[in-house]
Amino acid sequence: MHVKMKMHPLYTDIPKPERFTYPFCYEPHPLCQLAAKEVQAYVGSHEEIREDADRGKMFGVLIVTPSTPLNPSAPYYFLAAYSGLLAGRNDWDYFVPPVFDAQQPDGYFKTKEREISCLSKESGDTKEMSQDLQLWLFHQYQLSNARGEENDLVAIWQSYYSREKLRRKFPLPPGGTGDCCAPKLLQYAYQQGLKPVCMAEFWWGQSTKEELRQHGNFYPACRGKCKPILTWMLQGLEVDPDPETFGFSRLEVKTVYEDQAIVVIDKPSGLLSVPGRMEQYSVETLMRERYPESHVAHRLDMWTSGLLIVAKSMEAYHALQQQFIKHQVKKRYLAMLEHSRVSGIPKKGTISLPLRPDPMNRPRQVVDDEHGKRAVTDYEFLSDDMVALEPQTGRTHQLRIHCAHPEGLGRPIKGDELYGMKANRLYLHAEQIWFHHPVTGEDMHFVAPLPF
């Protein structure tokens, strides 16, 4: 292994961070941004790599320091990696190798894979053999952590999901676990005695139907495949705390309308509608301090602002729920989209893209024509960057994906860090709502001024 070919010097006086990156929620450190630019220049200059990467590929950089200084003018080095294979290969000199190389033509995995394929054509009953081969492969992934400990992928996975209920739900890693950027980078650094400093991952190329990403944007490590193994691999490093455990600002809400049955409020961006897994403070908890029997009748994403109906009693809540079930409630959102060169999008139309959760990367949703649930949005451009959105259905992240997806508007909502680029807020606002009063049956219509 040519270690020096994998280590790339960074000639900079940028100070290093105090702690290592928490990989599931982070702002890329300037050192990582500098390294990412070099990787992007390399990919762009290498025709074979670029052609494959243009179809959509995640790359990662890890800033390291060697155990003994190699060059006084280069205090840091970076390692680079890609997820899966790149142009059908996993042995590019510029990038770190895989944790385990299963692509050797004469190796056990490929030989057994060919054998199973031949048997499948003859008998078709090879499911158990395929499962055994996959389990064998997982055991070959011998991973290290910063404490100098070593364990295989299956043991690490099952240790993470130690509770019996979770163990039954996640008995083994999904296919491809261990082949993402972050495990490759950390494993190589530990093997070579390099000290990890900070890390980041970015997307190159076009979005795919499964991976709704934006070219050049940084993204956190995937939780489904990487959370169990990175939690173990980072042991022994001083890591930034999870920002989601900090708690959120105690934002107030503006009352738009109130009577004996309901309250209509204007929710600020950054406030949960209902209590979450890590944070209890929300519109619902705030309202229950005033009205103990109150319930939020519907939800807005935390970073979406705008109109929200709160029922003061269970009777009013159930009456409102029936209106939502029967699609009798109409909502209109305004969204500011990222600047884009996308052309040919009609000024007005309807988007229909079915959605389902991405179990390997929650809370992200994906478009799935086969298993997704119906999701329909009417839209109308009010200006080059501002669009009015009227959802006919209420799927999670529906408006965000319908704007960002190449088969939708092809332009993420500004500030959408999941499907676009992070900003100071998500530029999505629930501007208007129409419904029937749950007690009197009166037609109700409210408007919340645009806050951006």
CSV table of C-alpha atoms in Angstrom, one decimal:
chain,number,residue,atom,x,y,z
A,1,MET,CA,0.0,0.0,0.0
A,2,HIS,CA,1.5,3.3,-1.0
A,3,VAL,CA,0.6,5.5,2.0
A,4,LYS,CA,2.0,8.7,0.5
A,5,MET,CA,-0.2,8.3,-2.6
A,6,LYS,CA,-3.2,8.3,-0.4
A,7,MET,CA,-2.1,11.3,1.8
A,8,HIS,CA,-2.5,14.7,0.2
A,9,PRO,CA,-0.8,17.7,1.8
A,10,LEU,CA,-2.8,20.8,2.8
A,11,TYR,CA,-0.6,24.0,2.7
A,12,THR,CA,-2.6,26.2,5.0
A,13,ASP,CA,-2.4,28.0,8.4
A,14,ILE,CA,-6.1,27.4,9.1
A,15,PRO,CA,-6.4,26.3,12.7
A,16,LYS,CA,-7.8,22.8,13.4
A,17,PRO,CA,-11.0,22.3,15.3
A,18,GLU,CA,-11.0,21.6,19.1
A,19,ARG,CA,-12.9,18.3,18.6
A,20,PHE,CA,-13.6,15.8,15.8
A,21,THR,CA,-16.7,16.2,13.6
A,22,TYR,CA,-20.0,14.7,14.8
A,23,PRO,CA,-20.7,13.1,11.4
A,24,PHE,CA,-24.5,13.1,11.5
A,25,CYS,CA,-25.1,16.8,11.9
A,26,TYR,CA,-22.3,19.3,11.2
A,27,GLU,CA,-21.0,22.4,9.5
A,28,PRO,CA,-18.0,21.5,7.3
A,29,HIS,CA,-14.8,22.8,8.8
A,30,PRO,CA,-12.7,25.2,6.6
A,31,LEU,CA,-10.0,22.5,6.4
A,32,CYS,CA,-12.6,20.1,5.0
A,33,GLN,CA,-13.9,22.7,2.5
A,34,LEU,CA,-10.3,23.2,1.3
A,35,ALA,CA,-9.7,19.5,0.9
A,36,ALA,CA,-13.1,19.0,-0.8
A,37,LYS,CA,-12.1,21.6,-3.5
A,38,GLU,CA,-8.9,19.6,-4.3
A,39,VAL,CA,-10.9,16.4,-4.6
A,40,GLN,CA,-13.4,18.1,-6.8
A,41,ALA,CA,-10.6,19.4,-9.0
A,42,TYR,CA,-9.2,15.9,-9.3
A,43,VAL,CA,-12.5,14.3,-10.2
A,44,GLY,CA,-13.2,17.0,-12.7
A,45,SER,CA,-9.8,16.5,-14.4
A,46,HIS,CA,-10.0,12.7,-14.6
A,47,GLU,CA,-12.3,11.8,-17.5
A,48,GLU,CA,-13.1,8.2,-16.6
A,49,ILE,CA,-13.8,9.1,-12.9
A,50,ARG,CA,-15.8,12.2,-13.9
A,51,GLU,CA,-18.1,10.4,-16.3
A,52,ASP,CA,-19.1,7.9,-13.6
A,53,ALA,CA,-19.3,10.5,-10.8
A,54,ASP,CA,-21.5,12.8,-13.0
A,55,ARG,CA,-24.2,10.2,-12.6
A,56,GLY,CA,-24.2,10.9,-8.8
A,57,LYS,CA,-21.7,9.9,-6.2
A,58,MET,CA,-20.9,10.7,-2.6
A,59,PHE,CA,-17.3,11.6,-1.8
A,60,GLY,CA,-15.6,12.2,1.6
A,61,VAL,CA,-12.5,13.9,3.0
A,62,LEU,CA,-10.8,13.2,6.3
A,63,ILE,CA,-8.2,15.7,7.6
A,64,VAL,CA,-5.4,13.9,9.5
A,65,THR,CA,-2.0,14.6,11.1
A,66,PRO,CA,0.8,12.0,10.9
A,67,SER,CA,2.4,10.7,14.0
A,68,THR,CA,5.6,12.4,13.0
A,69,PRO,CA,5.7,15.7,11.0
A,70,LEU,CA,6.5,15.1,7.3
A,71,ASN,CA,6.6,18.6,5.9
A,72,PRO,CA,6.8,21.8,8.1
A,73,SER,CA,4.8,23.8,5.5
A,74,ALA,CA,2.0,21.2,5.4
A,75,PRO,CA,0.7,20.7,8.9
A,76,TYR,CA,-2.3,18.7,7.7
A,77,TYR,CA,-3.0,16.0,5.2
A,78,PHE,CA,-6.2,14.8,3.8
A,79,LEU,CA,-7.5,11.4,2.7
A,80,ALA,CA,-10.3,11.0,0.1
A,81,ALA,CA,-12.9,8.3,-0.4
A,82,TYR,CA,-16.0,7.6,-2.4
A,83,SER,CA,-19.0,5.4,-1.5
A,84,GLY,CA,-19.3,2.0,-3.1
A,85,LEU,CA,-17.4,1.7,-6.4
A,86,LEU,CA,-16.1,4.4,-8.7
A,87,ALA,CA,-16.2,3.6,-12.5
A,88,GLY,CA,-16.5,-0.1,-11.4
A,89,ARG,CA,-13.3,0.0,-9.4
A,90,ASN,CA,-12.3,0.3,-5.7
A,91,ASP,CA,-8.5,0.6,-6.3
A,92,TRP,CA,-7.9,4.2,-7.5
A,93,ASP,CA,-4.5,5.4,-6.2
A,94,TYR,CA,-5.9,8.8,-5.2
A,95,PHE,CA,-8.5,7.4,-2.8
A,96,VAL,CA,-8.2,5.1,0.2
A,97,PRO,CA,-9.0,1.4,-0.3
A,98,PRO,CA,-12.2,-0.3,0.8
A,99,VAL,CA,-12.4,-1.8,4.3
A,100,PHE,CA,-12.6,-5.2,2.6
A,101,ASP,CA,-12.0,-5.8,-1.1
A,102,ALA,CA,-14.8,-8.2,-2.3
A,103,GLN,CA,-14.2,-7.4,-6.0
A,104,GLN,CA,-11.2,-9.7,-6.6
A,105,PRO,CA,-12.3,-11.9,-9.6
A,106,ASP,CA,-10.7,-15.0,-8.1
A,107,GLY,CA,-11.5,-14.2,-4.5
A,108,TYR,CA,-13.9,-16.3,-2.4
A,109,PHE,CA,-16.8,-13.8,-2.7
A,110,LYS,CA,-16.8,-13.4,-6.4
A,111,THR,CA,-16.2,-17.1,-7.0
A,112,LYS,CA,-19.1,-18.1,-4.7
A,113,GLU,CA,-21.3,-15.4,-6.2
A,114,ARG,CA,-20.8,-16.9,-9.7
A,115,GLU,CA,-21.5,-20.4,-8.3
A,116,ILE,CA,-24.8,-19.2,-6.8
A,117,SER,CA,-25.7,-17.4,-10.0
A,118,CYS,CA,-25.3,-20.6,-12.0
A,119,LEU,CA,-27.3,-22.7,-9.5
A,120,SER,CA,-30.0,-20.0,-9.5
A,121,LYS,CA,-30.5,-20.4,-13.3
A,122,GLU,CA,-30.8,-24.2,-12.8
A,123,SER,CA,-32.9,-24.5,-9.7
A,124,GLY,CA,-33.8,-21.0,-8.7
A,125,ASP,CA,-33.6,-21.9,-4.9
A,126,THR,CA,-30.4,-20.2,-3.7
A,127,LYS,CA,-31.8,-17.8,-1.1
A,128,GLU,CA,-30.1,-19.5,1.8
A,129,MET,CA,-26.8,-19.7,0.0
A,130,SER,CA,-27.0,-16.0,-0.8
A,131,GLN,CA,-27.7,-15.1,2.8
A,132,ASP,CA,-24.8,-17.2,4.0
A,133,LEU,CA,-22.5,-15.5,1.6
A,134,GLN,CA,-23.6,-12.1,2.7
A,135,LEU,CA,-23.1,-13.0,6.3
A,136,TRP,CA,-19.6,-14.3,5.4
A,137,LEU,CA,-18.9,-11.0,3.8
A,138,PHE,CA,-19.9,-8.9,6.8
A,139,HIS,CA,-17.6,-10.9,9.0
A,140,GLN,CA,-14.7,-9.9,6.7
A,141,TYR,CA,-15.2,-6.3,7.6
A,142,GLN,CA,-12.7,-6.0,10.5
A,143,LEU,CA,-13.1,-2.4,11.8
A,144,SER,CA,-10.9,-0.4,14.2
A,145,ASN,CA,-11.6,2.5,16.5
A,146,ALA,CA,-9.4,5.2,18.1
A,147,ARG,CA,-8.9,3.0,21.2
A,148,GLY,CA,-7.0,0.5,19.1
A,149,GLU,CA,-9.8,-2.1,19.4
A,150,GLU,CA,-11.0,-4.2,16.5
A,151,ASN,CA,-14.2,-6.0,15.8
A,152,ASP,CA,-16.2,-7.3,12.8
A,153,LEU,CA,-19.2,-5.6,11.3
A,154,VAL,CA,-21.8,-8.1,12.6
A,155,ALA,CA,-20.6,-7.8,16.2
A,156,ILE,CA,-20.5,-4.0,16.0
A,157,TRP,CA,-24.0,-3.9,14.5
A,158,GLN,CA,-25.5,-6.3,17.1
A,159,SER,CA,-23.8,-4.5,19.9
A,160,TYR,CA,-25.4,-1.2,18.8
A,161,TYR,CA,-28.8,-2.9,18.6
A,162,SER,CA,-28.5,-4.7,21.9
A,163,ARG,CA,-32.1,-4.4,23.0
A,164,GLU,CA,-34.0,-7.5,22.0
A,165,LYS,CA,-36.8,-5.6,20.2
A,166,LEU,CA,-34.4,-3.6,18.1
A,167,ARG,CA,-32.2,-6.7,17.5
A,168,ARG,CA,-35.2,-8.5,16.0
A,169,LYS,CA,-35.9,-5.4,13.8
A,170,PHE,CA,-32.3,-5.0,12.7
A,171,PRO,CA,-30.7,-8.4,13.0
A,172,LEU,CA,-28.0,-7.8,10.4
A,173,PRO,CA,-26.6,-4.8,8.5
A,174,PRO,CA,-28.1,-4.0,5.1
A,175,GLY,CA,-26.1,-4.6,2.0
A,176,GLY,CA,-23.4,-2.1,1.3
A,177,THR,CA,-22.8,-1.3,5.0
A,178,GLY,CA,-19.1,-0.5,5.5
A,179,ASP,CA,-18.6,0.8,2.0
A,180,CYS,CA,-19.6,4.4,2.6
A,181,CYS,CA,-17.0,7.2,2.7
A,182,ALA,CA,-16.7,7.7,6.5
A,183,PRO,CA,-15.8,4.1,7.5
A,184,LYS,CA,-13.3,3.8,4.7
A,185,LEU,CA,-11.6,7.0,5.7
A,186,LEU,CA,-11.4,6.2,9.5
A,187,GLN,CA,-10.3,2.6,8.9
A,188,TYR,CA,-7.4,3.7,6.7
A,189,ALA,CA,-6.4,6.4,9.1
A,190,TYR,CA,-6.3,4.0,12.1
A,191,GLN,CA,-4.4,1.4,10.1
A,192,GLN,CA,-1.7,3.9,9.2
A,193,GLY,CA,-1.4,5.5,12.6
A,194,LEU,CA,-2.8,8.9,11.5
A,195,LYS,CA,-4.8,11.1,13.8
A,196,PRO,CA,-8.2,12.2,12.6
A,197,VAL,CA,-8.9,15.9,12.8
A,198,CYS,CA,-12.2,16.5,11.0
A,199,MET,CA,-14.3,15.0,8.3
A,200,ALA,CA,-17.0,15.9,5.7
A,201,GLU,CA,-18.8,14.4,2.8
A,202,PHE,CA,-20.1,16.0,-0.4
A,203,TRP,CA,-22.2,15.0,-3.4
A,204,TRP,CA,-20.9,15.1,-6.9
A,205,GLY,CA,-23.1,15.0,-10.0
A,206,GLN,CA,-26.7,14.9,-10.7
A,207,SER,CA,-29.5,13.8,-8.3
A,208,THR,CA,-30.8,10.3,-8.8
A,209,LYS,CA,-34.4,9.2,-8.1
A,210,GLU,CA,-33.1,7.5,-5.0
A,211,GLU,CA,-30.5,10.1,-3.9
A,212,LEU,CA,-32.0,13.6,-4.0
A,213,ARG,CA,-28.8,15.5,-3.6
A,214,GLN,CA,-27.4,18.7,-5.0
A,215,HIS,CA,-24.0,18.9,-6.7
A,216,GLY,CA,-21.2,20.2,-4.5
A,217,ASN,CA,-23.3,20.3,-1.3
A,218,PHE,CA,-22.1,18.8,2.0
A,219,TYR,CA,-24.2,16.1,3.7
A,220,PRO,CA,-24.1,14.2,7.0
A,221,ALA,CA,-23.2,10.5,7.1
A,222,CYS,CA,-26.2,8.2,6.5
A,223,ARG,CA,-27.8,7.1,9.8
A,224,GLY,CA,-29.2,3.7,8.7
A,225,LYS,CA,-25.9,2.1,7.6
A,226,CYS,CA,-23.3,4.3,9.3
A,227,LYS,CA,-24.7,5.3,12.7
A,228,PRO,CA,-24.1,1.9,14.3
A,229,ILE,CA,-20.5,1.5,13.0
A,230,LEU,CA,-19.4,5.1,13.3
A,231,THR,CA,-20.6,5.2,16.8
A,232,TRP,CA,-18.1,2.4,17.5
A,233,MET,CA,-15.3,3.6,15.3
A,234,LEU,CA,-15.3,7.1,16.9
A,235,GLN,CA,-14.8,5.7,20.4
A,236,GLY,CA,-11.5,7.1,21.7
A,237,LEU,CA,-11.8,10.4,19.8
A,238,GLU,CA,-13.1,13.6,21.4
A,239,VAL,CA,-16.1,14.3,19.2
A,240,ASP,CA,-18.3,17.3,18.9
A,241,PRO,CA,-21.6,16.8,20.7
A,242,ASP,CA,-24.8,16.1,18.7
A,243,PRO,CA,-26.2,19.6,18.0
A,244,GLU,CA,-29.7,18.2,18.2
A,245,THR,CA,-29.3,17.5,21.9
A,246,PHE,CA,-28.6,21.2,22.7
A,247,GLY,CA,-32.3,22.1,22.9
A,248,PHE,CA,-33.9,24.9,20.9
A,249,SER,CA,-34.7,28.5,21.5
A,250,ARG,CA,-38.0,29.1,23.4
A,251,LEU,CA,-39.7,30.8,20.6
A,252,GLU,CA,-43.1,32.4,21.0
A,253,VAL,CA,-46.1,32.1,18.7
A,254,LYS,CA,-48.3,34.8,17.4
A,255,THR,CA,-52.1,34.3,17.8
A,256,VAL,CA,-53.9,35.1,14.6
A,257,TYR,CA,-57.4,34.1,15.8
A,258,GLU,CA,-59.0,32.7,18.9
A,259,ASP,CA,-62.4,31.7,20.2
A,260,GLN,CA,-63.8,29.1,22.7
A,261,ALA,CA,-63.0,26.2,20.4
A,262,ILE,CA,-59.8,26.9,18.5
A,263,VAL,CA,-56.7,29.0,18.3
A,264,VAL,CA,-55.0,29.8,14.9
A,265,ILE,CA,-51.4,30.7,15.4
A,266,ASP,CA,-48.5,31.8,13.2
A,267,LYS,CA,-45.6,29.4,14.0
A,268,PRO,CA,-42.1,30.7,13.6
A,269,SER,CA,-39.4,28.7,11.8
A,270,GLY,CA,-37.4,26.7,14.3
A,271,LEU,CA,-40.2,25.6,16.6
A,272,LEU,CA,-41.6,22.0,16.6
A,273,SER,CA,-45.4,21.5,16.2
A,274,VAL,CA,-45.5,18.6,18.7
A,275,PRO,CA,-42.8,17.3,21.1
A,276,GLY,CA,-40.0,15.4,19.4
A,277,ARG,CA,-37.6,12.6,20.3
A,278,MET,CA,-34.9,15.0,21.6
A,279,GLU,CA,-36.9,18.2,22.3
A,280,GLN,CA,-40.2,18.6,24.3
A,281,TYR,CA,-40.7,22.3,23.8
A,282,SER,CA,-43.3,22.8,20.9
A,283,VAL,CA,-46.4,24.5,19.9
A,284,GLU,CA,-48.5,21.8,21.6
A,285,THR,CA,-46.6,22.0,24.9
A,286,LEU,CA,-46.8,25.8,24.8
A,287,MET,CA,-50.6,25.7,24.1
A,288,ARG,CA,-51.2,23.2,26.8
A,289,GLU,CA,-49.7,25.5,29.4
A,290,ARG,CA,-52.7,27.8,28.5
A,291,TYR,CA,-55.3,25.2,27.6
A,292,PRO,CA,-54.6,21.8,29.2
A,293,GLU,CA,-57.0,19.9,26.8
A,294,SER,CA,-55.6,21.4,23.6
A,295,HIS,CA,-54.2,19.4,20.6
A,296,VAL,CA,-52.5,20.6,17.5
A,297,ALA,CA,-54.8,19.7,14.6
A,298,HIS,CA,-52.1,19.2,12.0
A,299,ARG,CA,-48.3,19.7,11.8
A,300,LEU,CA,-45.7,21.8,10.1
A,301,ASP,CA,-42.1,20.8,9.8
A,302,MET,CA,-39.9,22.4,12.4
A,303,TRP,CA,-38.3,24.8,10.0
A,304,THR,CA,-41.5,25.7,8.2
A,305,SER,CA,-43.3,28.8,9.4
A,306,GLY,CA,-46.9,29.7,9.1
A,307,LEU,CA,-50.5,28.9,10.1
A,308,LEU,CA,-51.3,26.1,12.4
A,309,ILE,CA,-54.7,25.3,14.0
A,310,VAL,CA,-54.9,24.2,17.6
A,311,ALA,CA,-58.1,22.6,19.0
A,312,LYS,CA,-59.0,23.5,22.6
A,313,SER,CA,-60.9,20.3,23.2
A,314,MET,CA,-61.1,16.7,22.0
A,315,GLU,CA,-64.4,17.4,20.3
A,316,ALA,CA,-63.0,20.2,18.3
A,317,TYR,CA,-59.9,18.2,17.5
A,318,HIS,CA,-61.9,15.2,16.2
A,319,ALA,CA,-64.1,17.5,14.1
A,320,LEU,CA,-61.0,19.1,12.5
A,321,GLN,CA,-59.4,15.7,11.9
A,322,GLN,CA,-62.4,14.6,9.9
A,323,GLN,CA,-62.0,17.6,7.7
A,324,PHE,CA,-58.4,16.7,7.0
A,325,ILE,CA,-59.3,13.0,6.4
A,326,LYS,CA,-62.0,14.1,3.9
A,327,HIS,CA,-59.6,16.6,2.3
A,328,GLN,CA,-61.8,19.6,3.1
A,329,VAL,CA,-59.0,21.7,4.4
A,330,LYS,CA,-57.1,23.8,1.8
A,331,LYS,CA,-53.6,25.1,2.4
A,332,ARG,CA,-51.4,27.4,0.4
A,333,TYR,CA,-47.7,27.7,1.0
A,334,LEU,CA,-45.1,30.2,-0.4
A,335,ALA,CA,-41.6,29.0,-1.0
A,336,MET,CA,-38.4,30.7,-2.2
A,337,LEU,CA,-36.5,28.4,-4.4
A,338,GLU,CA,-32.7,28.2,-5.0
A,339,HIS,CA,-31.5,29.9,-8.1
A,340,SER,CA,-31.2,27.5,-10.9
A,341,ARG,CA,-30.7,27.2,-14.7
A,342,VAL,CA,-33.6,24.7,-15.0
A,343,SER,CA,-35.7,25.6,-18.0
A,344,GLY,CA,-38.9,24.4,-19.5
A,345,ILE,CA,-40.8,24.2,-16.3
A,346,PRO,CA,-44.4,25.5,-16.9
A,347,LYS,CA,-45.4,28.5,-14.8
A,348,LYS,CA,-48.4,26.6,-13.4
A,349,GLY,CA,-49.1,22.9,-13.0
A,350,THR,CA,-49.4,19.8,-10.9
A,351,ILE,CA,-46.7,17.5,-9.5
A,352,SER,CA,-47.5,13.9,-8.7
A,353,LEU,CA,-44.5,11.9,-7.2
A,354,PRO,CA,-45.3,9.1,-4.7
A,355,LEU,CA,-43.2,9.2,-1.5
A,356,ARG,CA,-42.0,6.8,1.2
A,357,PRO,CA,-39.5,7.1,4.1
A,358,ASP,CA,-35.9,6.2,3.5
A,359,PRO,CA,-35.3,3.6,6.3
A,360,MET,CA,-31.6,3.8,5.9
A,361,ASN,CA,-31.4,7.6,6.2
A,362,ARG,CA,-34.3,9.0,8.2
A,363,PRO,CA,-35.9,11.5,8.2
A,364,ARG,CA,-35.3,11.7,4.5
A,365,GLN,CA,-38.1,10.6,2.1
A,366,VAL,CA,-37.6,9.2,-1.4
A,367,VAL,CA,-39.7,9.0,-4.6
A,368,ASP,CA,-40.8,5.4,-5.1
A,369,ASP,CA,-43.3,4.6,-8.0
A,370,GLU,CA,-43.8,1.1,-6.7
A,371,HIS,CA,-44.1,1.4,-2.9
A,372,GLY,CA,-44.5,5.1,-2.4
A,373,LYS,CA,-47.8,6.7,-1.2
A,374,ARG,CA,-49.6,9.1,-3.5
A,375,ALA,CA,-48.4,12.7,-3.1
A,376,VAL,CA,-49.8,15.5,-5.3
A,377,THR,CA,-49.0,19.3,-5.3
A,378,ASP,CA,-50.4,22.1,-7.4
A,379,TYR,CA,-48.0,24.9,-8.0
A,380,GLU,CA,-47.8,28.4,-9.6
A,381,PHE,CA,-44.7,30.6,-10.0
A,382,LEU,CA,-45.3,34.1,-8.7
A,383,SER,CA,-41.8,35.2,-9.8
A,384,ASP,CA,-38.6,33.6,-11.0
A,385,ASP,CA,-37.8,32.3,-7.5
A,386,MET,CA,-41.1,32.5,-5.6
A,387,VAL,CA,-43.7,29.7,-6.0
A,388,ALA,CA,-47.1,29.1,-4.4
A,389,LEU,CA,-47.8,25.5,-3.5
A,390,GLU,CA,-51.1,23.9,-2.7
A,391,PRO,CA,-50.8,20.3,-1.5
A,392,GLN,CA,-53.6,17.9,-2.3
A,393,THR,CA,-52.1,15.3,0.0
A,394,GLY,CA,-50.1,15.7,3.2
A,395,ARG,CA,-47.0,13.4,3.0
A,396,THR,CA,-43.9,14.1,5.0
A,397,HIS,CA,-41.5,16.5,3.2
A,398,GLN,CA,-43.9,16.5,0.2
A,399,LEU,CA,-43.4,20.1,-0.8
A,400,ARG,CA,-39.7,19.9,-0.2
A,401,ILE,CA,-39.2,16.9,-2.4
A,402,HIS,CA,-41.7,18.0,-5.1
A,403,CYS,CA,-39.7,21.2,-5.4
A,404,ALA,CA,-36.2,19.6,-5.4
A,405,HIS,CA,-36.8,16.5,-7.4
A,406,PRO,CA,-35.7,16.6,-11.1
A,407,GLU,CA,-39.1,15.2,-12.0
A,408,GLY,CA,-40.8,18.0,-10.0
A,409,LEU,CA,-39.6,21.6,-10.2
A,410,GLY,CA,-35.9,20.6,-10.0
A,411,ARG,CA,-35.1,23.4,-7.6
A,412,PRO,CA,-34.8,22.9,-3.9
A,413,ILE,CA,-36.4,25.3,-1.5
A,414,LYS,CA,-33.9,27.7,-0.2
A,415,GLY,CA,-32.4,26.6,3.1
A,416,ASP,CA,-33.5,23.0,2.7
A,417,GLU,CA,-30.5,21.2,4.2
A,418,LEU,CA,-31.9,17.7,3.5
A,419,TYR,CA,-32.6,18.1,-0.2
A,420,GLY,CA,-30.8,21.3,-1.1
A,421,MET,CA,-28.4,23.7,0.6
A,422,LYS,CA,-28.5,24.9,4.2
A,423,ALA,CA,-29.3,28.6,5.0
A,424,ASN,CA,-30.4,30.6,8.0
A,425,ARG,CA,-33.9,29.0,7.8
A,426,LEU,CA,-36.1,27.0,5.5
A,427,TYR,CA,-37.8,29.5,3.1
A,428,LEU,CA,-41.2,27.7,3.3
A,429,HIS,CA,-44.2,29.4,4.8
A,430,ALA,CA,-47.8,28.2,5.3
A,431,GLU,CA,-49.4,31.5,4.2
A,432,GLN,CA,-53.1,30.7,3.9
A,433,ILE,CA,-55.6,28.1,5.2
A,434,TRP,CA,-59.3,27.4,4.6
A,435,PHE,CA,-61.5,25.2,6.8
A,436,HIS,CA,-64.9,24.9,8.5
A,437,HIS,CA,-65.2,25.9,12.1
A,438,PRO,CA,-65.4,22.6,14.1
A,439,VAL,CA,-68.4,23.9,16.2
A,440,THR,CA,-70.3,26.4,14.1
A,441,GLY,CA,-69.5,25.0,10.6
A,442,GLU,CA,-68.6,28.6,9.5
A,443,ASP,CA,-66.2,29.0,6.6
A,444,MET,CA,-62.8,30.1,8.0
A,445,HIS,CA,-59.9,31.7,6.0
A,446,PHE,CA,-56.7,33.1,7.5
A,447,VAL,CA,-53.6,34.7,6.1
A,448,ALA,CA,-50.1,34.9,7.7
A,449,PRO,CA,-47.8,37.6,6.2
A,450,LEU,CA,-44.6,36.2,4.5
A,451,PRO,CA,-41.7,36.5,7.0
A,452,PHE,CA,-38.9,36.5,4.4
